[in-house]
Amino acid sequence: MGAHLGPYPMNIQRAVPPAIVLGGCQNALSVARNLTRQGIEVVALNYPYEAVRFSRFARYIRLEGDASPAAWEQYLLSDESQRLRGSVLLPCSDEAVSIVVNNHEALSRKFLLEETDPETRRELLDKFATYQHARNAGIPTVGYSLVRTRDQLDKAASVLGFPLIMKPLYSPDRLLVKFKTAFIADSDELIRRFSAAAEAGVGVVLMEYIPGGDDRLCSYFTYLDERGNPLVHFTKRVKRRYPLESGDGTYHVTDWIPEAADLGLRFFRHLNFRGLGNIEFKWDERDRTLKVIEVNARFTASDCLLTKSGVNLALITYNKITHRPQLPVLGFKKSLVLCRPIEDALAAWSLRKAGRLRLSEWLAELGRVDLLPFFEWRDPMPAVAVLSRRIWRLGDTLFSSNSSAA
């Protein structure tokens, strides 16, 4: 297949096992930076356009062809990756997690893997199984329904009502349907989305929509050790997402939310879970409860915010995998803000048009930002690469639109 490890400018010795950061976006960049600063060699296996490729804190593995998840999988299972034998393998995307759980036995003979049971991790990629586990654990959930046929679609829509939330049943299938979460306003959009998913052979889960803005979202992060004891208790709030109601977070704030921590820990202990876990909730004013929205058994997009607050999840995970001493890190700095400024501006504009946010309020909130996900003075090229790619894509979209109009 052909692979090449790029130059590595950092002066690092292999006194400890290297780490392979597999897949991911801004979380992959955060993990690479956090581990390299601790004297750990980091290599990245990813798409050629992702920010981590341009970081001075990681060596990028260049693969021939499209460098897709299928190519990552082939490389890891091939003899070409023998040079990295004994490395710690850290998946940073759902596709990467899927590669690990589908090839757990073979990969465990070559690399050091997280202690989480692979079948448990697989179930957490399945949205329907995840919500079933939450319900069995006594965690509040929204109404939800697994949909594979048109009859099931019509029945679920009549029970749940509009608007709805649609998600691919199996998280990695978002690449096939081109969405991770879709806000469904009416039956026409429901049929269009479902038809596209059915054509791609992808099952979907319909979820009841919880009224209220994205500022009702919060998350809990933990790492459960081999005895099921939490090494981390971290919670945060989301202020905005883009697109509204369905996109990724654009403005995050660290805050202690006891109810989210209690429910999150109960969920993971119910699964007898070990390792790194994240669970997202939304506050429902109708019955005044937090309800499960999402669960991840991997690093998330806000990883750099956890690090800034004093919780280095990458190092904690690495230490546990390599059996190095690791004390609990149960406290963190509150009121720190992570912002993706371009996406947050788009979210703020959408809220302003809807009469839900004033420009002066948004500008004041920007003044409280503590960090950006891609930019660091010591490592500026990832931010430059991300911005350049967005400008190029915008120009390509405008050119295509003008060509169509002509």
mmCIF file of N, CA, C and O in Angstrom, residues 73-144:
data_model
loop_
_atom_site.group_PDB
_atom_site.id
_atom_site.type_symbol
_atom_site.label_atom_id
_atom_site.label_comp_id
_atom_site.label_asym_id
_atom_site.label_seq_id
_atom_site.Cartn_x
_atom_site.Cartn_y
_atom_site.Cartn_z
ATOM 1 N N GLU A 73 -7.210 1.372 8.354
ATOM 2 C CA GLU A 73 -7.385 0.007 8.832
ATOM 3 C C GLU A 73 -6.399 -0.943 8.157
ATOM 4 O O GLU A 73 -5.739 -1.758 8.820
ATOM 5 N N GLN A 74 -6.268 -0.826 6.842
ATOM 6 C CA GLN A 74 -5.349 -1.684 6.100
ATOM 7 C C GLN A 74 -3.921 -1.480 6.561
ATOM 8 O O GLN A 74 -3.166 -2.447 6.732
ATOM 9 N N TYR A 75 -3.534 -0.228 6.784
ATOM 10 C CA TYR A 75 -2.175 0.060 7.234
ATOM 11 C C TYR A 75 -1.907 -0.547 8.616
ATOM 12 O O TYR A 75 -0.869 -1.194 8.836
ATOM 13 N N LEU A 76 -2.817 -0.367 9.539
ATOM 14 C CA LEU A 76 -2.614 -0.872 10.897
ATOM 15 C C LEU A 76 -2.506 -2.395 10.934
ATOM 16 O O LEU A 76 -1.764 -2.954 11.749
ATOM 17 N N LEU A 77 -3.225 -3.068 10.050
ATOM 18 C CA LEU A 77 -3.215 -4.529 10.028
ATOM 19 C C LEU A 77 -2.079 -5.107 9.192
ATOM 20 O O LEU A 77 -1.800 -6.308 9.270
ATOM 21 N N SER A 78 -1.416 -4.237 8.402
ATOM 22 C CA SER A 78 -0.381 -4.714 7.488
ATOM 23 C C SER A 78 0.995 -4.756 8.165
ATOM 24 O O SER A 78 1.197 -4.217 9.259
ATOM 25 N N ASP A 79 1.952 -5.347 7.461
ATOM 26 C CA ASP A 79 3.320 -5.400 7.967
ATOM 27 C C ASP A 79 3.975 -4.024 7.980
ATOM 28 O O ASP A 79 4.969 -3.825 8.694
ATOM 29 N N GLU A 80 3.455 -3.093 7.193
ATOM 30 C CA GLU A 80 4.055 -1.761 7.141
ATOM 31 C C GLU A 80 4.018 -1.043 8.479
ATOM 32 O O GLU A 80 4.845 -0.161 8.744
ATOM 33 N N SER A 81 3.058 -1.376 9.325
ATOM 34 C CA SER A 81 2.955 -0.710 10.625
ATOM 35 C C SER A 81 3.786 -1.398 11.708
ATOM 36 O O SER A 81 3.720 -1.005 12.876
ATOM 37 N N GLN A 82 4.589 -2.394 11.322
ATOM 38 C CA GLN A 82 5.418 -3.099 12.299
ATOM 39 C C GLN A 82 6.382 -2.151 13.011
ATOM 40 O O GLN A 82 6.729 -2.374 14.180
ATOM 41 N N ARG A 83 6.810 -1.110 12.311
ATOM 42 C CA ARG A 83 7.746 -0.147 12.923
ATOM 43 C C ARG A 83 7.124 0.542 14.138
ATOM 44 O O ARG A 83 7.839 1.116 14.973
ATOM 45 N N LEU A 84 5.780 0.510 14.214
ATOM 46 C CA LEU A 84 5.083 1.146 15.332
ATOM 47 C C LEU A 84 4.582 0.132 16.352
ATOM 48 O O LEU A 84 3.796 0.480 17.236
ATOM 49 N N ARG A 85 5.015 -1.105 16.230
ATOM 50 C CA ARG A 85 4.593 -2.146 17.181
ATOM 51 C C ARG A 85 4.889 -1.691 18.613
ATOM 52 O O ARG A 85 5.957 -1.139 18.899
ATOM 53 N N GLY A 86 3.947 -1.933 19.492
ATOM 54 C CA GLY A 86 4.103 -1.524 20.890
ATOM 55 C C GLY A 86 3.599 -0.129 21.177
ATOM 56 O O GLY A 86 3.610 0.304 22.339
ATOM 57 N N SER A 87 3.142 0.594 20.137
ATOM 58 C CA SER A 87 2.614 1.938 20.343
ATOM 59 C C SER A 87 1.222 1.891 20.977
ATOM 60 O O SER A 87 0.496 0.900 20.867
ATOM 61 N N VAL A 88 0.849 2.989 21.617
ATOM 62 C CA VAL A 88 -0.493 3.151 22.174
ATOM 63 C C VAL A 88 -1.404 3.666 21.064
ATOM 64 O O VAL A 88 -1.109 4.680 20.427
ATOM 65 N N LEU A 89 -2.511 2.974 20.818
ATOM 66 C CA LEU A 89 -3.435 3.344 19.746
ATOM 67 C C LEU A 89 -4.623 4.092 20.342
ATOM 68 O O LEU A 89 -5.378 3.535 21.151
ATOM 69 N N LEU A 90 -4.788 5.359 19.935
ATOM 70 C CA LEU A 90 -5.821 6.228 20.506
ATOM 71 C C LEU A 90 -6.798 6.685 19.426
ATOM 72 O O LEU A 90 -6.517 7.617 18.670
ATOM 73 N N PRO A 91 -7.966 6.049 19.308
ATOM 74 C CA PRO A 91 -8.953 6.463 18.310
ATOM 75 C C PRO A 91 -9.639 7.770 18.709
ATOM 76 O O PRO A 91 -10.036 7.941 19.863
ATOM 77 N N CYS A 92 -9.786 8.679 17.736
ATOM 78 C CA CYS A 92 -10.359 9.991 18.010
ATOM 79 C C CYS A 92 -11.601 10.296 17.176
ATOM 80 O O CYS A 92 -12.041 11.448 17.114
ATOM 81 N N SER A 93 -12.163 9.282 16.521
ATOM 82 C CA SER A 93 -13.399 9.462 15.756
ATOM 83 C C SER A 93 -14.195 8.170 15.846
ATOM 84 O O SER A 93 -13.667 7.119 16.218
ATOM 85 N N ASP A 94 -15.471 8.247 15.492
ATOM 86 C CA ASP A 94 -16.297 7.044 15.515
ATOM 87 C C ASP A 94 -15.783 6.000 14.523
ATOM 88 O O ASP A 94 -15.829 4.801 14.788
ATOM 89 N N GLU A 95 -15.296 6.469 13.364
ATOM 90 C CA GLU A 95 -14.730 5.546 12.381
ATOM 91 C C GLU A 95 -13.505 4.844 12.959
ATOM 92 O O GLU A 95 -13.305 3.643 12.740
ATOM 93 N N ALA A 96 -12.687 5.588 13.692
ATOM 94 C CA ALA A 96 -11.493 5.008 14.306
ATOM 95 C C ALA A 96 -11.860 3.996 15.388
ATOM 96 O O ALA A 96 -11.253 2.922 15.493
ATOM 97 N N VAL A 97 -12.861 4.334 16.208
ATOM 98 C CA VAL A 97 -13.326 3.391 17.230
ATOM 99 C C VAL A 97 -13.833 2.115 16.571
ATOM 100 O O VAL A 97 -13.561 1.005 17.032
ATOM 101 N N SER A 98 -14.567 2.269 15.461
ATOM 102 C CA SER A 98 -15.092 1.112 14.742
ATOM 103 C C SER A 98 -13.959 0.209 14.245
ATOM 104 O O SER A 98 -14.046 -1.021 14.313
ATOM 105 N N ILE A 99 -12.883 0.811 13.740
ATOM 106 C CA ILE A 99 -11.727 0.035 13.287
ATOM 107 C C ILE A 99 -11.153 -0.786 14.444
ATOM 108 O O ILE A 99 -10.840 -1.975 14.296
ATOM 109 N N VAL A 100 -11.033 -0.168 15.615
ATOM 110 C CA VAL A 100 -10.448 -0.851 16.766
ATOM 111 C C VAL A 100 -11.337 -1.999 17.235
ATOM 112 O O VAL A 100 -10.857 -3.113 17.482
ATOM 113 N N VAL A 101 -12.644 -1.764 17.358
ATOM 114 C CA VAL A 101 -13.510 -2.826 17.885
ATOM 115 C C VAL A 101 -13.684 -3.954 16.865
ATOM 116 O O VAL A 101 -13.823 -5.132 17.251
ATOM 117 N N ASN A 102 -13.656 -3.636 15.578
ATOM 118 C CA ASN A 102 -13.818 -4.671 14.556
ATOM 119 C C ASN A 102 -12.580 -5.544 14.393
ATOM 120 O O ASN A 102 -12.668 -6.661 13.863
ATOM 121 N N ASN A 103 -11.423 -5.021 14.824
ATOM 122 C CA ASN A 103 -10.163 -5.756 14.669
ATOM 123 C C ASN A 103 -9.421 -5.857 16.000
ATOM 124 O O ASN A 103 -8.195 -5.892 16.040
ATOM 125 N N HIS A 104 -10.181 -5.926 17.083
ATOM 126 C CA HIS A 104 -9.582 -5.805 18.406
ATOM 127 C C HIS A 104 -8.528 -6.867 18.677
ATOM 128 O O HIS A 104 -7.436 -6.567 19.180
ATOM 129 N N GLU A 105 -8.824 -8.092 18.344
ATOM 130 C CA GLU A 105 -7.869 -9.175 18.640
ATOM 131 C C GLU A 105 -6.565 -8.994 17.870
ATOM 132 O O GLU A 105 -5.468 -9.097 18.446
ATOM 133 N N ALA A 106 -6.657 -8.704 16.575
ATOM 134 C CA ALA A 106 -5.451 -8.542 15.759
ATOM 135 C C ALA A 106 -4.660 -7.309 16.190
ATOM 136 O O ALA A 106 -3.425 -7.355 16.300
ATOM 137 N N LEU A 107 -5.353 -6.207 16.442
ATOM 138 C CA LEU A 107 -4.656 -4.982 16.820
ATOM 139 C C LEU A 107 -4.037 -5.095 18.209
ATOM 140 O O LEU A 107 -2.976 -4.507 18.476
ATOM 141 N N SER A 108 -4.684 -5.839 19.096
ATOM 142 C CA SER A 108 -4.147 -5.972 20.461
ATOM 143 C C SER A 108 -2.846 -6.771 20.490
ATOM 144 O O SER A 108 -2.084 -6.679 21.452
ATOM 145 N N ARG A 109 -2.589 -7.541 19.442
ATOM 146 C CA ARG A 109 -1.318 -8.273 19.371
ATOM 147 C C ARG A 109 -0.167 -7.378 18.915
ATOM 148 O O ARG A 109 0.997 -7.751 19.061
ATOM 149 N N LYS A 110 -0.481 -6.231 18.363
ATOM 150 C CA LYS A 110 0.544 -5.338 17.831
ATOM 151 C C LYS A 110 0.659 -4.030 18.610
ATOM 152 O O LYS A 110 1.761 -3.487 18.769
ATOM 153 N N PHE A 111 -0.493 -3.525 19.112
ATOM 154 C CA PHE A 111 -0.517 -2.215 19.773
ATOM 155 C C PHE A 111 -1.094 -2.335 21.183
ATOM 156 O O PHE A 111 -1.692 -3.348 21.540
ATOM 157 N N LEU A 112 -0.909 -1.267 21.955
ATOM 158 C CA LEU A 112 -1.510 -1.164 23.288
ATOM 159 C C LEU A 112 -2.854 -0.450 23.146
ATOM 160 O O LEU A 112 -2.914 0.672 22.638
ATOM 161 N N LEU A 113 -3.927 -1.112 23.609
ATOM 162 C CA LEU A 113 -5.273 -0.585 23.437
ATOM 163 C C LEU A 113 -5.895 -0.220 24.784
ATOM 164 O O LEU A 113 -5.520 -0.769 25.828
ATOM 165 N N GLU A 114 -6.878 0.660 24.736
ATOM 166 C CA GLU A 114 -7.606 1.045 25.940
ATOM 167 C C GLU A 114 -8.310 -0.169 26.525
ATOM 168 O O GLU A 114 -8.709 -1.096 25.800
ATOM 169 N N GLU A 115 -8.492 -0.166 27.852
ATOM 170 C CA GLU A 115 -9.018 -1.341 28.539
ATOM 171 C C GLU A 115 -10.519 -1.533 28.369
ATOM 172 O O GLU A 115 -11.076 -2.560 28.789
ATOM 173 N N THR A 116 -11.221 -0.585 27.751
ATOM 174 C CA THR A 116 -12.657 -0.711 27.558
ATOM 175 C C THR A 116 -12.989 -1.979 26.779
ATOM 176 O O THR A 116 -12.358 -2.284 25.772
ATOM 177 N N ASP A 117 -13.990 -2.725 27.239
ATOM 178 C CA ASP A 117 -14.440 -3.911 26.531
ATOM 179 C C ASP A 117 -14.879 -3.530 25.118
ATOM 180 O O ASP A 117 -15.698 -2.621 24.938
ATOM 181 N N PRO A 118 -14.353 -4.189 24.072
ATOM 182 C CA PRO A 118 -14.668 -3.781 22.702
ATOM 183 C C PRO A 118 -16.152 -3.891 22.361
ATOM 184 O O PRO A 118 -16.674 -3.072 21.594
ATOM 185 N N GLU A 119 -16.846 -4.876 22.914
ATOM 186 C CA GLU A 119 -18.267 -5.011 22.618
ATOM 187 C C GLU A 119 -19.073 -3.875 23.238
ATOM 188 O O GLU A 119 -20.069 -3.418 22.668
ATOM 189 N N THR A 120 -18.654 -3.416 24.394
ATOM 190 C CA THR A 120 -19.310 -2.255 25.001
ATOM 191 C C THR A 120 -19.102 -1.022 24.142
ATOM 192 O O THR A 120 -20.036 -0.233 23.914
ATOM 193 N N ARG A 121 -17.884 -0.859 23.664
ATOM 194 C CA ARG A 121 -17.602 0.267 22.780
ATOM 195 C C ARG A 121 -18.425 0.189 21.500
ATOM 196 O O ARG A 121 -18.920 1.195 20.997
ATOM 197 N N ARG A 122 -18.576 -1.009 20.963
ATOM 198 C CA ARG A 122 -19.375 -1.186 19.753
ATOM 199 C C ARG A 122 -20.832 -0.776 20.009
ATOM 200 O O ARG A 122 -21.458 -0.121 19.192
ATOM 201 N N GLU A 123 -21.365 -1.174 21.163
ATOM 202 C CA GLU A 123 -22.751 -0.840 21.479
ATOM 203 C C GLU A 123 -22.951 0.663 21.624
ATOM 204 O O GLU A 123 -24.022 1.182 21.310
ATOM 205 N N LEU A 124 -21.931 1.372 22.073
ATOM 206 C CA LEU A 124 -22.057 2.821 22.218
ATOM 207 C C LEU A 124 -21.977 3.546 20.883
ATOM 208 O O LEU A 124 -22.269 4.738 20.807
ATOM 209 N N LEU A 125 -21.587 2.843 19.815
ATOM 210 C CA LEU A 125 -21.682 3.403 18.464
ATOM 211 C C LEU A 125 -23.088 3.227 17.894
ATOM 212 O O LEU A 125 -23.434 3.844 16.887
ATOM 213 N N ASP A 126 -23.873 2.374 18.526
ATOM 214 C CA ASP A 126 -25.241 2.077 18.105
ATOM 215 C C ASP A 126 -26.191 2.956 18.919
ATOM 216 O O ASP A 126 -26.329 2.782 20.133
ATOM 217 N N LYS A 127 -26.849 3.916 18.256
ATOM 218 C CA LYS A 127 -27.677 4.877 18.980
ATOM 219 C C LYS A 127 -28.832 4.199 19.709
ATOM 220 O O LYS A 127 -29.146 4.555 20.852
ATOM 221 N N PHE A 128 -29.491 3.246 19.054
ATOM 222 C CA PHE A 128 -30.631 2.598 19.691
ATOM 223 C C PHE A 128 -30.186 1.824 20.925
ATOM 224 O O PHE A 128 -30.816 1.905 21.994
ATOM 225 N N ALA A 129 -29.082 1.073 20.817
ATOM 226 C CA ALA A 129 -28.569 0.322 21.966
ATOM 227 C C ALA A 129 -28.176 1.263 23.105
ATOM 228 O O ALA A 129 -28.388 0.964 24.284
ATOM 229 N N THR A 130 -27.603 2.417 22.748
ATOM 230 C CA THR A 130 -27.198 3.393 23.764
ATOM 231 C C THR A 130 -28.394 3.889 24.556
ATOM 232 O O THR A 130 -28.370 3.942 25.793
ATOM 233 N N TYR A 131 -29.469 4.266 23.860
ATOM 234 C CA TYR A 131 -30.661 4.773 24.553
ATOM 235 C C TYR A 131 -31.323 3.670 25.371
ATOM 236 O O TYR A 131 -31.869 3.928 26.456
ATOM 237 N N GLN A 132 -31.264 2.426 24.872
ATOM 238 C CA GLN A 132 -31.802 1.313 25.639
ATOM 239 C C GLN A 132 -31.026 1.113 26.937
ATOM 240 O O GLN A 132 -31.609 0.877 28.003
ATOM 241 N N HIS A 133 -29.697 1.211 26.864
ATOM 242 C CA HIS A 133 -28.872 1.103 28.072
ATOM 243 C C HIS A 133 -29.211 2.220 29.062
ATOM 244 O O HIS A 133 -29.287 1.977 30.283
ATOM 245 N N ALA A 134 -29.390 3.426 28.544
ATOM 246 C CA ALA A 134 -29.728 4.553 29.421
ATOM 247 C C ALA A 134 -31.055 4.301 30.134
ATOM 248 O O ALA A 134 -31.180 4.511 31.359
ATOM 249 N N ARG A 135 -32.036 3.833 29.391
ATOM 250 C CA ARG A 135 -33.349 3.566 29.994
ATOM 251 C C ARG A 135 -33.238 2.466 31.046
ATOM 252 O O ARG A 135 -33.825 2.562 32.129
ATOM 253 N N ASN A 136 -32.468 1.414 30.753
ATOM 254 C CA ASN A 136 -32.300 0.321 31.711
ATOM 255 C C ASN A 136 -31.567 0.769 32.970
ATOM 256 O O ASN A 136 -31.743 0.180 34.042
ATOM 257 N N ALA A 137 -30.723 1.806 32.817
ATOM 258 C CA ALA A 137 -29.980 2.326 33.967
ATOM 259 C C ALA A 137 -30.790 3.339 34.767
ATOM 260 O O ALA A 137 -30.312 3.855 35.780
ATOM 261 N N GLY A 138 -32.011 3.615 34.312
ATOM 262 C CA GLY A 138 -32.843 4.595 35.002
ATOM 263 C C GLY A 138 -32.469 6.031 34.685
ATOM 264 O O GLY A 138 -32.801 6.945 35.451
ATOM 265 N N ILE A 139 -31.789 6.236 33.545
ATOM 266 C CA ILE A 139 -31.409 7.587 33.109
ATOM 267 C C ILE A 139 -32.526 8.124 32.221
ATOM 268 O O ILE A 139 -32.950 7.444 31.281
ATOM 269 N N PRO A 140 -33.021 9.343 32.466
ATOM 270 C CA PRO A 140 -34.094 9.891 31.624
ATOM 271 C C PRO A 140 -33.678 9.980 30.158
ATOM 272 O O PRO A 140 -32.549 10.367 29.837
ATOM 273 N N THR A 141 -34.581 9.597 29.273
ATOM 274 C CA THR A 141 -34.346 9.687 27.835
ATOM 275 C C THR A 141 -35.539 10.362 27.172
ATOM 276 O O THR A 141 -36.635 10.411 27.729
ATOM 277 N N VAL A 142 -35.319 10.858 25.963
ATOM 278 C CA VAL A 142 -36.424 11.327 25.141
ATOM 279 C C VAL A 142 -37.101 10.111 24.511
ATOM 280 O O VAL A 142 -36.581 8.992 24.567
ATOM 281 N N GLY A 143 -38.271 10.334 23.892
ATOM 282 C CA GLY A 143 -38.856 9.274 23.109
ATOM 283 C C GLY A 143 -37.973 8.974 21.910
ATOM 284 O O GLY A 143 -37.386 9.878 21.321
ATOM 285 N N TYR A 144 -37.848 7.704 21.536
ATOM 286 C CA TYR A 144 -36.986 7.350 20.408
ATOM 287 C C TYR A 144 -37.519 6.097 19.738
ATOM 288 O O TYR A 144 -38.267 5.306 20.344
#
